[in-house]
């Protein structure tokens, strides 16, 4: 597929959104859920990061799921994240909908981000709603307080992550509202198999898909790049800069 032709579509489209999944963050050293490396080889993230385990088996959650979340803390954005930020700065990207909880779009400087699976910057009390930085959770766990308790009401404090079994956050509805009427979606590093976000591409008449593996939407995409996302996005941005 031609980078120049895909870039022309971006230039000509009235409204462009990006949808990012785990594949954009692998260059930052974060394995996706389907990887057989790291923590994901030791236990199933679908169980470890479930609402049921969080609420009813907190010792297991803080032995397994919490480790996955804590491991994201020191990761840094890669060229793909910075390329999307630059696209936004250049006026060619209206927003980023991300399935990732790694905060890397936020760290890269993107502004209009919809974190539909939550984030790992903050936590909240399930009883009174008080908010705390993620470091609060870390300090409580390090002190052996499992589950961590709220200093204000004694309720349980949990991460701002959408666990398996949780309802979708307001960011999901806000993303649907803001993306309505936009012409082009750039999918980056997502298999497009997770509901309900896999319905998102249906809203757009045009698609560019950048993913190492095939997706269910490849057949109707204008352009498909089965390549490294950092490489493709960097090339697109360089092309966009050419006046």
XYZ file of C-alpha atoms in Angstrom:
243
model
C 0.000 0.000 0.000
C 1.161 3.533 -0.722
C 2.024 5.902 2.099
C 1.481 8.824 -0.259
C -2.023 7.671 -1.209
C -2.985 7.020 2.424
C -1.669 10.457 3.373
C -3.747 12.017 0.594
C -6.842 10.394 2.107
C -5.962 11.886 5.503
C -5.533 15.339 3.952
C -8.815 15.127 2.040
C -10.997 13.698 4.831
C -13.389 15.888 6.787
C -12.690 14.692 10.291
C -10.101 12.078 11.254
C -9.965 9.903 14.369
C -7.455 7.269 15.459
C -8.299 4.069 17.306
C -5.320 2.489 19.041
C -4.830 -0.912 20.640
C -2.025 -2.837 22.304
C -0.004 -3.056 19.087
C 1.000 0.598 19.202
C 2.657 0.099 22.590
C 4.722 -3.014 21.917
C 7.622 -0.786 20.797
C 7.516 0.669 24.319
C 8.152 -2.773 25.792
C 4.555 -3.597 26.683
C 3.424 -7.042 25.460
C -0.158 -7.341 24.274
C -2.624 -9.721 25.928
C -2.004 -12.340 23.266
C 1.745 -12.373 23.858
C 3.392 -15.387 25.467
C 6.055 -13.260 27.158
C 6.391 -11.560 30.517
C 3.559 -11.604 33.046
C 1.025 -12.773 30.484
C 2.807 -16.118 30.287
C 2.361 -16.636 34.030
C -1.378 -15.991 34.305
C -4.453 -15.074 32.278
C -4.985 -11.277 32.188
C -8.695 -11.752 31.424
C -9.062 -13.337 34.870
C -6.383 -11.381 36.690
C -7.903 -8.066 35.564
C -11.528 -9.009 36.175
C -14.001 -7.124 38.359
C -14.884 -10.369 40.123
C -11.302 -11.025 41.236
C -10.775 -7.365 42.178
C -13.857 -7.262 44.412
C -14.027 -10.786 45.824
C -10.471 -12.096 45.736
C -8.329 -8.976 46.328
C -5.284 -10.966 47.447
C -5.194 -12.654 44.058
C -5.775 -9.363 42.247
C -2.839 -7.696 44.004
C -0.676 -10.723 43.296
C -1.531 -10.885 39.584
C -3.590 -8.087 37.980
C -1.983 -5.311 40.022
C 1.466 -6.422 38.846
C 0.363 -5.928 35.228
C -0.837 -2.396 36.014
C 2.210 -1.443 38.062
C 4.501 -2.671 35.284
C 3.092 0.035 32.982
C 4.214 2.861 35.248
C 7.704 3.549 33.911
C 7.022 2.863 30.239
C 7.683 5.652 27.758
C 5.927 6.659 24.526
C 7.443 5.464 21.258
C 7.626 6.990 17.781
C 4.076 5.861 17.012
C 2.612 7.769 19.959
C 4.602 10.882 19.105
C 3.574 10.631 15.450
C -0.113 10.754 16.426
C 0.579 13.745 18.682
C 2.272 15.480 15.765
C -0.683 14.701 13.505
C -2.945 16.388 16.051
C -0.591 19.378 16.248
C -0.587 19.667 12.452
C -4.388 19.720 12.416
C -4.903 16.346 10.736
C -6.211 14.380 13.730
C -9.306 15.278 15.739
C -9.039 12.702 18.500
C -7.616 9.418 19.714
C -9.764 6.593 21.050
C -7.514 4.137 22.845
C -8.107 0.683 24.247
C -4.825 0.978 26.157
C -4.474 1.798 29.851
C -0.764 2.650 29.672
C -1.083 6.481 29.632
C 1.357 6.695 26.723
C -0.776 8.963 24.519
C -1.108 11.253 27.540
C 2.661 11.164 28.113
C 3.312 11.831 24.418
C 1.329 15.072 24.635
C -1.861 14.173 22.786
C -4.764 16.260 24.012
C -8.101 14.885 22.816
C -7.841 11.330 24.178
C -10.722 8.983 24.942
C -9.458 6.206 27.232
C -12.283 3.720 26.793
C -10.645 1.065 28.981
C -9.531 3.507 31.662
C -6.068 4.616 32.769
C -3.409 3.950 35.399
C -2.715 7.513 36.537
C -5.383 7.670 39.215
C -7.578 5.592 41.519
C -10.878 6.151 43.274
C -12.892 5.019 46.281
C -15.846 2.845 45.305
C -17.833 4.140 48.303
C -17.408 7.930 48.378
C -15.748 8.574 45.024
C -12.650 10.253 46.463
C -9.757 10.229 43.995
C -6.101 9.453 44.649
C -3.015 9.181 42.439
C -1.919 5.667 41.493
C 1.041 6.118 43.879
C -1.458 6.086 46.763
C -2.468 2.570 45.775
C 1.157 1.512 45.502
C 2.034 2.844 48.953
C -0.963 1.131 50.561
C -0.156 -2.203 48.917
C 3.510 -1.870 49.899
C 2.336 -1.406 53.491
C 0.364 -4.644 53.227
C -3.084 -3.026 53.161
C -5.067 -5.266 50.779
C -7.436 -4.076 49.563
C -6.331 -0.430 49.968
C -8.736 1.724 51.976
C -9.907 5.304 51.521
C -8.566 7.773 54.084
C -11.849 9.685 54.037
C -14.495 6.976 54.463
C -12.726 3.618 54.771
C -14.132 2.356 51.479
C -12.131 0.263 49.020
C -9.856 2.151 46.640
C -9.484 0.668 43.161
C -7.629 1.574 39.935
C -9.355 3.661 37.245
C -9.127 0.708 34.886
C -12.104 -0.886 33.167
C -11.838 -4.462 34.386
C -13.365 -7.398 32.547
C -16.959 -7.324 33.799
C -17.077 -3.547 34.372
C -19.347 -1.171 32.482
C -17.780 1.088 29.873
C -16.816 4.572 31.121
C -18.177 7.924 29.934
C -15.166 8.262 27.643
C -16.712 5.575 25.453
C -19.977 7.467 24.980
C -18.097 10.740 24.545
C -15.959 9.144 21.839
C -19.048 7.946 19.972
C -20.579 11.417 20.186
C -17.495 13.310 19.039
C -16.636 10.856 16.256
C -20.125 11.053 14.789
C -19.969 12.486 11.281
C -16.209 12.110 10.890
C -15.014 10.548 7.632
C -11.835 8.620 8.396
C -10.693 6.266 11.154
C -7.028 5.259 11.417
C -6.809 1.968 13.303
C -3.405 1.375 14.888
C -2.382 -1.847 16.609
C -5.864 -3.186 17.280
C -7.204 -6.608 16.306
C -10.728 -5.094 16.232
C -12.112 -8.192 17.950
C -12.970 -6.763 21.391
C -16.530 -5.578 21.999
C -17.969 -2.999 22.090
C -15.115 -0.973 20.573
C -15.030 -3.221 17.504
C -18.289 -1.565 16.416
C -16.519 1.815 16.273
C -15.136 1.397 12.722
C -18.694 0.969 11.429
C -19.225 4.698 12.048
C -16.679 5.753 9.426
C -16.989 5.584 5.637
C -13.196 5.349 5.288
C -10.610 3.240 7.140
C -6.833 3.014 7.287
C -5.654 -0.044 9.224
C -2.105 -0.372 10.553
C -1.683 -3.687 12.346
C 0.809 -6.545 12.175
C -1.959 -9.131 11.835
C -5.146 -9.293 9.788
C -8.345 -7.809 11.226
C -12.035 -8.485 10.466
C -12.227 -5.041 8.832
C -9.340 -5.392 6.389
C -11.748 -6.231 3.568
C -13.438 -2.814 3.682
C -10.436 -0.625 4.542
C -9.111 1.859 1.988
C -5.549 1.045 2.997
C -4.104 -1.787 5.093
C -0.518 -1.865 6.368
C 0.574 -5.124 7.992
C 3.723 -3.476 9.278
C 5.248 -1.932 12.393
C 2.974 0.924 13.458
C 5.784 3.262 14.565
C 7.372 2.997 11.136
C 4.160 3.560 9.171
C 2.933 6.452 11.325
C 6.316 8.180 11.175
C 6.305 7.910 7.375
C 2.763 9.306 7.212
C 3.684 12.296 9.365
C 6.749 13.041 7.254
C 4.539 12.959 4.161
C 1.976 15.249 5.815
C 4.703 17.827 6.430
C 5.418 18.116 2.710
C 3.542 21.129 1.440
